[in-house]
Amino acid sequence: MRRGSSPLLRKPPDGGWGWMVVAACFVLMVCTRAVTRCLSIFFVDFQEHFAQSHANTAWINSITDCNTMLFSPIGTLLSCLFGCRITVIFGGLVASSGFILASFSTSISSLYISIGCFSGVGFALCYSPALVMIDRYFGRRRALAMGIGLSGSGVGTFMLAPIIQFMIVKFSWRGALLILGAFTSNLCICGALMRPIHFKNFAPPEDNEEKLEKTAGNESSLWRRAFILVSQSVSCWLGETHTLVRCPLFAAYLLSLLLLASGCGIPFVYLVPYAQSHGISFQHASLLLSLTGIMSIVGNVTYGWLVDCSFFRRRRWWCYVFAITLEGICSLCLPFAQHVPPLALLAGLYGYFDGAYVTLLAIIATDLVPAHLTPTAIGLTYGIHGLPYLLGPPLSGWMVDQTDSYTTSFLFSGSAILASAMLFAVATLVVSNPGPGGEAKASGQEGELISSGLSGNGAFPRPIGEATVPGMNCEGGRL
């Protein structure tokens, strides 16, 4: 898209076409995160059909989640190169083809490649660009908009769990995967709704064609010019990444996310088989997963609305710590619930606080960095989840195989989540530099925060209506 075709705005519109972007993000979350969560419904079928252990079967979920997070920085890089719209459409095509290929699988390893690699990478190319678009379209209402968009994960889990269960019974797991392949192709429609937006107080990104003209001069080779463009973009992205990891509080945030990701995915993978192991029917076990989806919706929306209030907006770091602390406690209590009522209670609370903290993930990341580094920060935030998501469920599956019990797995999950909350809380107290009275200073715009701890080449204030938070000591500068 040419620069002139996209209007320059003084501040995020907080509405208008932004609500269409939120709707697109909502459907995108249904097609990505909800589908990934519902893969646990296939767990027993995959295990029995391919005669595999818990650990080997869990690799399907783990590789999918790992690639979805690990390649999120690549999603933001490609969105900077080609735009969010093209990146999401391409990711939708890749994800859809993965499920279609999976329906023809003849071994567990082919599921690792088709669902884990193809669909996982496709989801990654859609996930982070969608969150970047919401961040660009919303300022004051960013938490609410992010919560509504991310609530698609909970809505999708609630709706898809019984539907997938019905499809498995009616069409077998192969037919269900084929239908999911067609369903995830809706990601292409979501990508088409990602209209670009630029701000007057920040120079809009140049079109690829303009970059090519500047960097390649009179070179006649298109491939050479494309190589120069990509190499410069990758170099810029690596430079931004290096700048971000030098911020003490942002680095501590990433480390806490490593611990969080190690444990938060385990209950979603093992809730259904755990319930079945205690004599609960497959139908009721699937409804427990649906319940986590319902409460995740409530957590996304209510927590997003709450954090947008002036009082909590200034304390949203602590709202984040509170949410993951209670999620960890719920995970610790799961192995002591062996009947439907207590399991339903804990599953509902776990889903609520999972939805609550997920709403704040990208918002906390954007609070910690200058505005022009937001896409890279969001990509790193979700990319850092990759390795723990890869190792967590299989490690828990190995624990189940060794102990013939799910207790150790859930205890490991809860401990990792609580350790994450403690690490970020301590880092916030030690590294951050609040103003008088222990609170961040408010700027001229009600409830927004200003930066008081930046050094280097300047604070790079966010566009009007956005926020930066005290405690950053990273160097600024446009890379």
Coordinates of C-alpha atoms in Angstrom, one line a residue:
M1 CA 0.0 0.0 0.0
R2 CA 1.4 3.5 -0.9
R3 CA 2.0 5.9 1.9
G4 CA -0.6 8.3 0.7
S5 CA -3.4 5.8 0.8
S6 CA -3.2 5.4 4.6
P7 CA -4.2 8.5 6.6
L8 CA -1.8 10.0 9.2
L9 CA -3.5 10.3 12.6
R10 CA -2.4 12.3 15.6
K11 CA -3.5 9.6 18.0
P12 CA -5.1 6.1 18.0
P13 CA -8.7 6.4 17.0
D14 CA -10.0 4.2 19.8
G15 CA -12.8 3.0 17.6
G16 CA -14.0 3.3 14.0
W17 CA -12.3 0.6 11.9
G18 CA -10.4 -0.4 15.0
W19 CA -13.5 -2.4 16.1
M20 CA -13.4 -4.3 12.9
V21 CA -9.7 -5.1 13.7
V22 CA -10.9 -6.3 17.1
A23 CA -13.5 -8.5 15.5
A24 CA -10.9 -9.9 13.2
C25 CA -8.6 -10.6 16.1
F26 CA -11.5 -12.3 17.9
V27 CA -12.1 -14.7 15.1
L28 CA -8.4 -15.2 14.7
M29 CA -8.1 -16.3 18.3
V30 CA -10.9 -18.8 17.7
C31 CA -9.0 -20.3 14.8
T32 CA -5.6 -20.4 16.5
R33 CA -5.5 -20.6 20.3
A34 CA -8.9 -22.2 20.7
V35 CA -8.1 -24.9 18.1
T36 CA -4.8 -25.5 19.8
R37 CA -6.4 -25.9 23.2
C38 CA -9.0 -28.3 21.8
L39 CA -6.3 -30.6 20.4
S40 CA -6.3 -32.2 23.8
I41 CA -9.7 -33.7 22.9
F42 CA -7.8 -35.8 20.2
F43 CA -5.3 -37.0 22.9
V44 CA -6.9 -40.3 23.7
D45 CA -7.7 -41.1 20.1
F46 CA -4.1 -40.3 19.0
Q47 CA -2.7 -42.3 21.8
E48 CA -4.8 -45.4 21.1
H49 CA -4.6 -45.3 17.3
F50 CA -0.8 -44.9 17.2
A51 CA -0.2 -46.9 20.4
Q52 CA 2.0 -44.2 22.0
S53 CA 2.8 -43.1 25.5
H54 CA 1.5 -40.0 27.2
A55 CA 4.8 -38.2 26.7
N56 CA 5.0 -39.0 22.9
T57 CA 1.4 -38.0 22.3
A58 CA 1.8 -34.8 24.3
W59 CA 4.5 -33.7 21.8
I60 CA 1.7 -32.8 19.3
N61 CA 0.4 -30.1 21.6
S62 CA 3.8 -29.0 22.6
I63 CA 5.3 -28.6 19.2
T64 CA 2.2 -26.7 18.1
D65 CA 2.3 -24.3 21.0
C66 CA 6.1 -24.0 20.8
N67 CA 6.0 -23.0 17.2
T68 CA 3.1 -20.6 17.7
M69 CA 5.1 -18.7 20.3
L70 CA 8.6 -19.3 19.0
F71 CA 7.9 -17.9 15.5
S72 CA 5.9 -14.9 16.8
P73 CA 9.0 -12.6 16.4
I74 CA 9.2 -13.8 12.8
G75 CA 5.5 -12.9 12.4
T76 CA 6.3 -9.3 13.6
L77 CA 9.3 -9.2 11.3
L78 CA 7.3 -10.2 8.3
S79 CA 4.6 -7.8 9.2
C80 CA 7.1 -5.0 9.1
L81 CA 8.4 -6.2 5.8
F82 CA 5.1 -6.9 4.0
G83 CA 2.4 -5.6 6.3
C84 CA 0.1 -7.3 8.8
R85 CA -2.5 -8.0 6.2
I86 CA -0.3 -10.1 3.9
T87 CA 1.4 -11.8 6.8
V88 CA -1.9 -13.0 8.4
I89 CA -3.3 -14.2 5.1
F90 CA -0.2 -16.2 4.3
G91 CA -0.2 -17.6 7.9
G92 CA -3.8 -18.7 7.5
L93 CA -3.0 -20.6 4.3
V94 CA 0.0 -22.4 6.0
A95 CA -2.1 -23.3 9.1
S96 CA -5.0 -24.6 7.1
S97 CA -2.8 -26.8 5.0
G98 CA -1.2 -28.3 8.1
F99 CA -4.6 -29.7 9.4
I100 CA -5.5 -31.0 6.0
L101 CA -2.2 -32.8 5.7
A102 CA -2.7 -34.2 9.3
S103 CA -6.0 -35.9 8.3
F104 CA -3.9 -38.2 6.1
S105 CA -1.3 -39.0 8.7
T106 CA 0.0 -42.6 9.1
S107 CA 2.3 -42.1 12.1
I108 CA 2.6 -39.9 15.1
S109 CA 5.7 -38.2 13.6
S110 CA 3.7 -37.0 10.7
L111 CA 1.3 -35.3 13.1
Y112 CA 4.4 -33.6 14.6
I113 CA 5.2 -32.2 11.2
S114 CA 1.7 -31.4 9.9
I115 CA 0.0 -30.0 13.0
G116 CA 3.0 -29.1 15.1
C117 CA 5.2 -27.5 12.4
F118 CA 2.9 -26.3 9.6
S119 CA -0.1 -25.3 11.7
G120 CA 2.0 -24.0 14.5
V121 CA 4.1 -21.7 12.3
G122 CA 1.0 -20.6 10.4
F123 CA -0.6 -19.6 13.8
A124 CA 2.5 -17.7 14.7
L125 CA 2.4 -15.6 11.5
C126 CA -1.2 -14.6 12.4
Y127 CA -1.0 -14.2 16.2
S128 CA 1.5 -11.4 16.9
P129 CA 0.6 -9.2 13.9
A130 CA -3.1 -9.1 15.1
L131 CA -2.1 -7.9 18.5
V132 CA 0.2 -5.3 17.0
M133 CA -2.8 -4.0 15.0
I134 CA -4.9 -3.6 18.1
D135 CA -2.1 -1.8 19.9
R136 CA -2.0 0.7 16.9
Y137 CA -5.7 1.3 16.8
F138 CA -6.3 1.8 20.5
G139 CA -4.9 4.0 23.3
R140 CA -7.1 4.6 26.3
R141 CA -9.3 1.5 25.5
R142 CA -6.4 -0.7 24.7
A143 CA -6.9 -3.2 27.5
L144 CA -10.6 -3.6 26.8
A145 CA -10.0 -4.0 23.1
M146 CA -7.2 -6.5 23.7
G147 CA -9.5 -8.4 26.1
I148 CA -12.3 -8.5 23.7
G149 CA -10.0 -9.7 20.9
L150 CA -8.3 -12.3 23.0
S151 CA -11.6 -13.6 24.4
G152 CA -12.0 -15.4 21.1
S153 CA -9.8 -18.0 22.6
G154 CA -12.3 -18.7 25.4
V155 CA -15.4 -18.4 23.1
G156 CA -13.7 -20.8 20.7
T157 CA -12.8 -23.3 23.4
F158 CA -16.3 -23.3 24.7
M159 CA -17.9 -23.7 21.3
L160 CA -15.4 -26.0 19.6
A161 CA -14.9 -28.5 22.4
P162 CA -18.4 -30.2 22.1
I163 CA -18.3 -29.7 18.3
I164 CA -15.0 -31.4 17.9
Q165 CA -16.2 -34.2 20.2
F166 CA -19.2 -34.7 17.9
M167 CA -17.1 -34.6 14.8
I168 CA -14.7 -37.3 16.2
V169 CA -17.7 -39.6 17.0
K170 CA -19.4 -38.9 13.6
F171 CA -16.4 -38.6 11.2
S172 CA -13.5 -40.1 13.2
W173 CA -10.4 -38.0 14.1
R174 CA -9.3 -37.8 10.5
G175 CA -12.6 -36.3 9.3
A176 CA -12.5 -33.9 12.3
L177 CA -9.0 -32.7 11.4
L178 CA -10.0 -32.2 7.7
I179 CA -12.9 -30.0 8.8
L180 CA -10.6 -28.0 11.1
G181 CA -8.4 -27.4 8.1
A182 CA -11.3 -25.8 6.3
F183 CA -12.3 -23.9 9.4
T184 CA -8.8 -22.4 10.0
S185 CA -8.8 -21.0 6.5
N186 CA -11.0 -18.2 7.9
L187 CA -7.7 -16.7 9.1
C188 CA -7.3 -15.3 5.5
I189 CA -10.5 -13.3 5.9
C190 CA -9.2 -12.0 9.3
G191 CA -6.0 -10.9 7.6
A192 CA -8.0 -9.0 4.9
L193 CA -9.5 -6.8 7.6
M194 CA -6.1 -5.6 8.9
R195 CA -6.1 -2.1 7.4
P196 CA -2.8 -0.3 8.0
I197 CA -2.7 2.9 10.2
H198 CA 0.1 5.5 10.8
F199 CA 0.6 8.4 13.2
K200 CA 1.8 11.9 12.5
N201 CA 4.2 12.0 15.4
F202 CA 5.9 8.9 14.1
A203 CA 7.2 8.5 10.6
P204 CA 5.1 5.8 8.9
P205 CA 7.0 2.7 7.6
E206 CA 8.1 3.0 4.0
D207 CA 6.6 0.8 1.4
N208 CA 8.8 -2.0 0.2
E209 CA 9.0 -0.5 -3.2
E210 CA 10.3 2.8 -1.8
K211 CA 12.8 1.0 0.3
L212 CA 14.0 -0.9 -2.7
E213 CA 14.5 2.3 -4.6
K214 CA 16.5 3.9 -1.8
T215 CA 18.7 0.9 -1.0
A216 CA 19.3 -0.5 -4.4
G217 CA 19.6 2.6 -6.5
N218 CA 19.8 1.7 -10.2
E219 CA 20.4 -2.0 -9.7
S220 CA 18.5 -4.0 -12.3
S221 CA 18.4 -7.3 -10.3
L222 CA 15.1 -7.6 -8.4
W223 CA 16.5 -10.5 -6.4
R224 CA 19.5 -8.4 -5.3
R225 CA 17.3 -5.5 -4.3
A226 CA 15.0 -7.9 -2.4
F227 CA 18.0 -9.4 -0.6
I228 CA 19.2 -5.9 0.5
L229 CA 15.8 -5.0 1.8
V230 CA 15.4 -8.3 3.8
S231 CA 18.9 -8.1 5.2
Q232 CA 18.5 -4.5 6.3
S233 CA 15.1 -5.3 7.9
V234 CA 16.6 -8.4 9.7
S235 CA 19.6 -6.3 10.9
C236 CA 17.2 -3.6 12.2
W237 CA 15.1 -6.2 14.0
L238 CA 18.1 -7.8 15.6
G239 CA 19.3 -4.4 16.7
E240 CA 15.9 -3.7 18.3
T241 CA 15.9 -7.0 20.0
H242 CA 19.4 -6.3 21.5
T243 CA 18.2 -2.9 22.7
L244 CA 15.1 -4.5 24.4
V245 CA 16.9 -7.3 26.2
R246 CA 19.2 -4.7 27.8
C247 CA 16.2 -3.1 29.6
P248 CA 16.5 -4.7 33.1
L249 CA 12.7 -4.8 33.8
F250 CA 11.9 -6.1 30.3
A251 CA 14.5 -8.8 30.6
A252 CA 13.1 -9.8 34.0
Y253 CA 9.6 -9.9 32.4
L254 CA 10.9 -12.2 29.7
L255 CA 12.5 -14.5 32.3
S256 CA 9.3 -14.7 34.2
L257 CA 7.4 -15.6 31.0
L258 CA 9.8 -18.6 30.6
L259 CA 8.6 -19.9 33.9
L260 CA 5.0 -19.1 33.2
A261 CA 5.0 -20.8 29.9
S262 CA 6.5 -23.9 31.5
G263 CA 3.4 -24.5 33.6
C264 CA 0.4 -22.7 32.2
G265 CA -0.2 -25.1 29.2
I266 CA -0.2 -28.3 31.2
P267 CA -3.7 -28.2 32.7
F268 CA -5.2 -27.6 29.2
V269 CA -3.4 -30.6 27.8
Y270 CA -4.1 -33.0 30.7
L271 CA -7.5 -31.8 32.1
V272 CA -9.6 -34.1 29.9
P273 CA -7.4 -37.3 30.3
Y274 CA -7.1 -36.6 34.0
A275 CA -10.9 -36.4 34.4
Q276 CA -11.3 -39.6 32.4
S277 CA -8.8 -41.4 34.6
H278 CA -11.1 -40.8 37.5
G279 CA -14.1 -42.4 35.9
I280 CA -15.6 -39.1 34.5
S281 CA -17.2 -39.7 31.1
F282 CA -15.6 -38.3 27.9
Q283 CA -18.6 -36.0 27.4
H284 CA -18.4 -34.5 30.9
A285 CA -14.6 -34.2 30.6
S286 CA -15.0 -32.2 27.4
L287 CA -17.5 -29.9 29.1
L288 CA -14.8 -29.2 31.7
L289 CA -12.6 -27.9 28.9
S290 CA -15.6 -25.8 27.6
L291 CA -16.0 -24.4 31.1
T292 CA -12.4 -23.1 31.1
G293 CA -13.2 -21.5 27.8
I294 CA -16.3 -19.7 29.2
M295 CA -14.4 -18.4 32.2
S296 CA -11.5 -17.4 30.0
I297 CA -14.0 -15.2 28.1
V298 CA -15.1 -13.6 31.3
G299 CA -11.5 -13.1 32.4
N300 CA -10.5 -11.5 29.1
V301 CA -13.4 -8.9 29.0
T302 CA -13.8 -8.1 32.7
Y303 CA -10.1 -7.9 33.5
G304 CA -9.6 -5.8 30.4
W305 CA -12.4 -3.4 31.4
L306 CA -11.1 -3.3 35.0
V307 CA -7.5 -2.5 34.1
D308 CA -8.7 0.3 31.8
C309 CA -10.1 2.1 34.9
S310 CA -7.8 4.9 36.1
F311 CA -7.0 3.3 39.5
F312 CA -6.0 -0.1 38.1
R313 CA -4.4 1.3 35.0
R314 CA -1.6 2.7 37.1
R315 CA -1.2 -0.7 38.9
R316 CA -1.7 -3.1 36.1
W317 CA 1.6 -4.7 36.7
W318 CA 0.3 -5.9 40.0
C319 CA -3.0 -6.9 38.5
Y320 CA -0.9 -9.2 36.2
V321 CA 1.0 -10.6 39.2
F322 CA -2.3 -11.2 41.0
A323 CA -3.9 -13.1 38.1
I324 CA -1.0 -15.5 37.5
T325 CA -0.6 -16.1 41.3
L326 CA -4.2 -17.3 41.6
E327 CA -3.8 -19.3 38.4
G328 CA -0.9 -21.1 39.9
I329 CA -2.8 -21.8 43.1
C330 CA -5.7 -23.3 41.0
S331 CA -3.2 -25.6 39.2
L332 CA -1.7 -26.8 42.5
C333 CA -5.2 -27.7 43.8
L334 CA -6.3 -29.6 40.6
P335 CA -4.9 -33.1 41.6
F336 CA -6.9 -33.0 44.9
A337 CA -10.2 -32.7 43.0
Q338 CA -11.4 -36.0 41.7
H339 CA -15.1 -35.4 41.1
V340 CA -17.1 -33.2 38.7
P341 CA -18.1 -30.4 41.1
P342 CA -14.7 -29.5 42.5
L343 CA -13.0 -30.0 39.1
A344 CA -15.6 -27.7 37.5
L345 CA -14.9 -25.0 40.2
L346 CA -11.1 -25.2 39.8
A347 CA -11.3 -25.5 36.0
G348 CA -13.5 -22.4 35.9
L349 CA -11.2 -20.4 38.2
Y350 CA -8.2 -21.5 36.2
G351 CA -9.8 -20.4 33.0
Y352 CA -10.8 -17.0 34.4
F353 CA -7.3 -16.1 35.6
D354 CA -5.7 -17.5 32.5
G355 CA -7.9 -15.2 30.4
A356 CA -7.1 -12.3 32.8
Y357 CA -3.3 -12.6 32.5
V358 CA -3.3 -13.3 28.7
T359 CA -5.2 -9.9 28.3
L360 CA -2.3 -8.1 29.9
L361 CA 0.7 -9.9 28.3
A362 CA 1.0 -7.6 25.3
I363 CA 0.0 -4.5 27.3
I364 CA 2.7 -5.0 29.9
A365 CA 5.2 -5.5 27.1
T366 CA 4.2 -2.2 25.4
D367 CA 4.3 -0.4 28.8
L368 CA 8.0 -1.3 29.1
V369 CA 9.3 -0.2 25.7
P370 CA 9.4 2.9 23.5
A371 CA 6.5 3.1 21.0
H372 CA 8.6 2.3 17.9
L373 CA 9.8 -0.9 19.5
T374 CA 6.3 -2.2 20.2
P375 CA 6.1 -4.8 17.4
T376 CA 9.4 -6.3 18.3
A377 CA 8.5 -6.3 22.0
I378 CA 5.2 -8.1 21.4
G379 CA 7.0 -10.6 19.2
L380 CA 9.6 -11.3 21.9
T381 CA 6.9 -11.6 24.5
Y382 CA 5.2 -14.4 22.8
G383 CA 8.3 -15.9 21.2
I384 CA 9.9 -16.5 24.6
H385 CA 7.0 -18.9 25.4
G386 CA 8.3 -21.3 22.7
L387 CA 10.9 -23.5 24.4
P388 CA 8.9 -24.0 27.7
Y389 CA 5.7 -24.9 25.7
L390 CA 7.8 -27.4 23.8
L391 CA 9.2 -29.1 26.9
G392 CA 6.5 -28.6 29.5
P393 CA 3.7 -31.1 28.4
P394 CA 6.0 -33.9 27.3
L395 CA 8.0 -33.6 30.6
S396 CA 4.6 -33.8 32.4
G397 CA 3.6 -36.7 30.3
W398 CA 6.9 -38.5 31.3
M399 CA 6.0 -37.8 34.9
V400 CA 2.6 -39.4 34.3
D401 CA 4.2 -42.5 32.7
Q402 CA 6.6 -42.8 35.6
T403 CA 4.2 -42.3 38.5
D404 CA 1.0 -43.4 36.9
S405 CA -0.6 -40.3 38.3
Y406 CA -1.2 -36.7 37.2
T407 CA -0.5 -35.2 40.6
T408 CA 3.2 -34.5 40.0
S409 CA 2.4 -32.8 36.6
F410 CA -0.1 -30.4 38.1
L411 CA 2.1 -29.6 41.1
F412 CA 4.9 -28.8 38.7
S413 CA 2.6 -26.6 36.7
G414 CA 1.4 -24.6 39.7
S415 CA 5.0 -24.2 41.1
A416 CA 6.3 -22.8 37.8
I417 CA 3.4 -20.3 37.5
L418 CA 3.9 -19.1 41.1
A419 CA 7.7 -18.8 40.6
S420 CA 6.9 -16.6 37.6
A421 CA 4.7 -14.3 39.6
M422 CA 7.3 -14.0 42.4
L423 CA 10.1 -13.2 39.9
F424 CA 8.3 -10.4 38.2
A425 CA 7.0 -9.0 41.5
V426 CA 10.5 -8.8 42.9
A427 CA 11.9 -7.3 39.7
T428 CA 9.2 -4.7 39.7
L429 CA 10.0 -3.7 43.3
V430 CA 13.8 -3.7 42.7
V431 CA 14.1 -2.2 39.2
S432 CA 11.2 0.2 38.8
N433 CA 11.5 3.7 40.1
P434 CA 8.1 5.0 41.0
G435 CA 7.4 8.7 41.8
P436 CA 6.5 10.1 45.2
G437 CA 4.0 8.1 47.2
G438 CA 5.0 4.9 45.5
E439 CA 2.8 5.4 42.4
A440 CA 3.6 6.2 38.8
K441 CA 3.2 9.8 37.9
A442 CA 0.2 10.7 35.9
S443 CA 0.6 12.7 32.7
G444 CA -1.7 15.4 31.5
Q445 CA -4.1 12.8 30.1
E446 CA -6.1 11.2 32.8
G447 CA -4.8 7.9 34.0
E448 CA -2.0 7.6 31.5
L449 CA 1.6 7.1 32.6
I450 CA 4.7 8.9 31.7
S451 CA 8.3 7.7 31.6
S452 CA 10.6 8.9 34.4
G453 CA 13.5 6.5 34.2
L454 CA 14.7 6.6 30.6
S455 CA 18.2 7.4 29.7
G456 CA 20.1 7.5 26.4
N457 CA 18.7 9.3 23.4
G458 CA 15.3 10.1 24.8
A459 CA 12.1 8.6 26.1
F460 CA 10.4 8.2 22.7
P461 CA 6.9 8.9 24.1
R462 CA 4.1 6.8 22.8
P463 CA 1.5 8.4 20.6
I464 CA -1.1 10.4 22.5
G465 CA -3.4 8.1 24.4
E466 CA -0.7 5.4 24.9
A467 CA 1.5 4.9 27.8
T468 CA 5.0 4.2 29.0
V469 CA 5.9 3.1 32.5
P470 CA 8.7 4.2 34.8
G471 CA 11.6 2.0 35.5
M472 CA 13.1 1.6 32.0
N473 CA 16.8 2.1 31.6
C474 CA 17.3 1.0 28.1
E475 CA 18.9 3.2 25.4
G476 CA 16.5 4.8 23.0
G477 CA 17.1 5.7 19.4
R478 CA 15.6 4.8 16.1
L479 CA 17.5 1.8 14.7

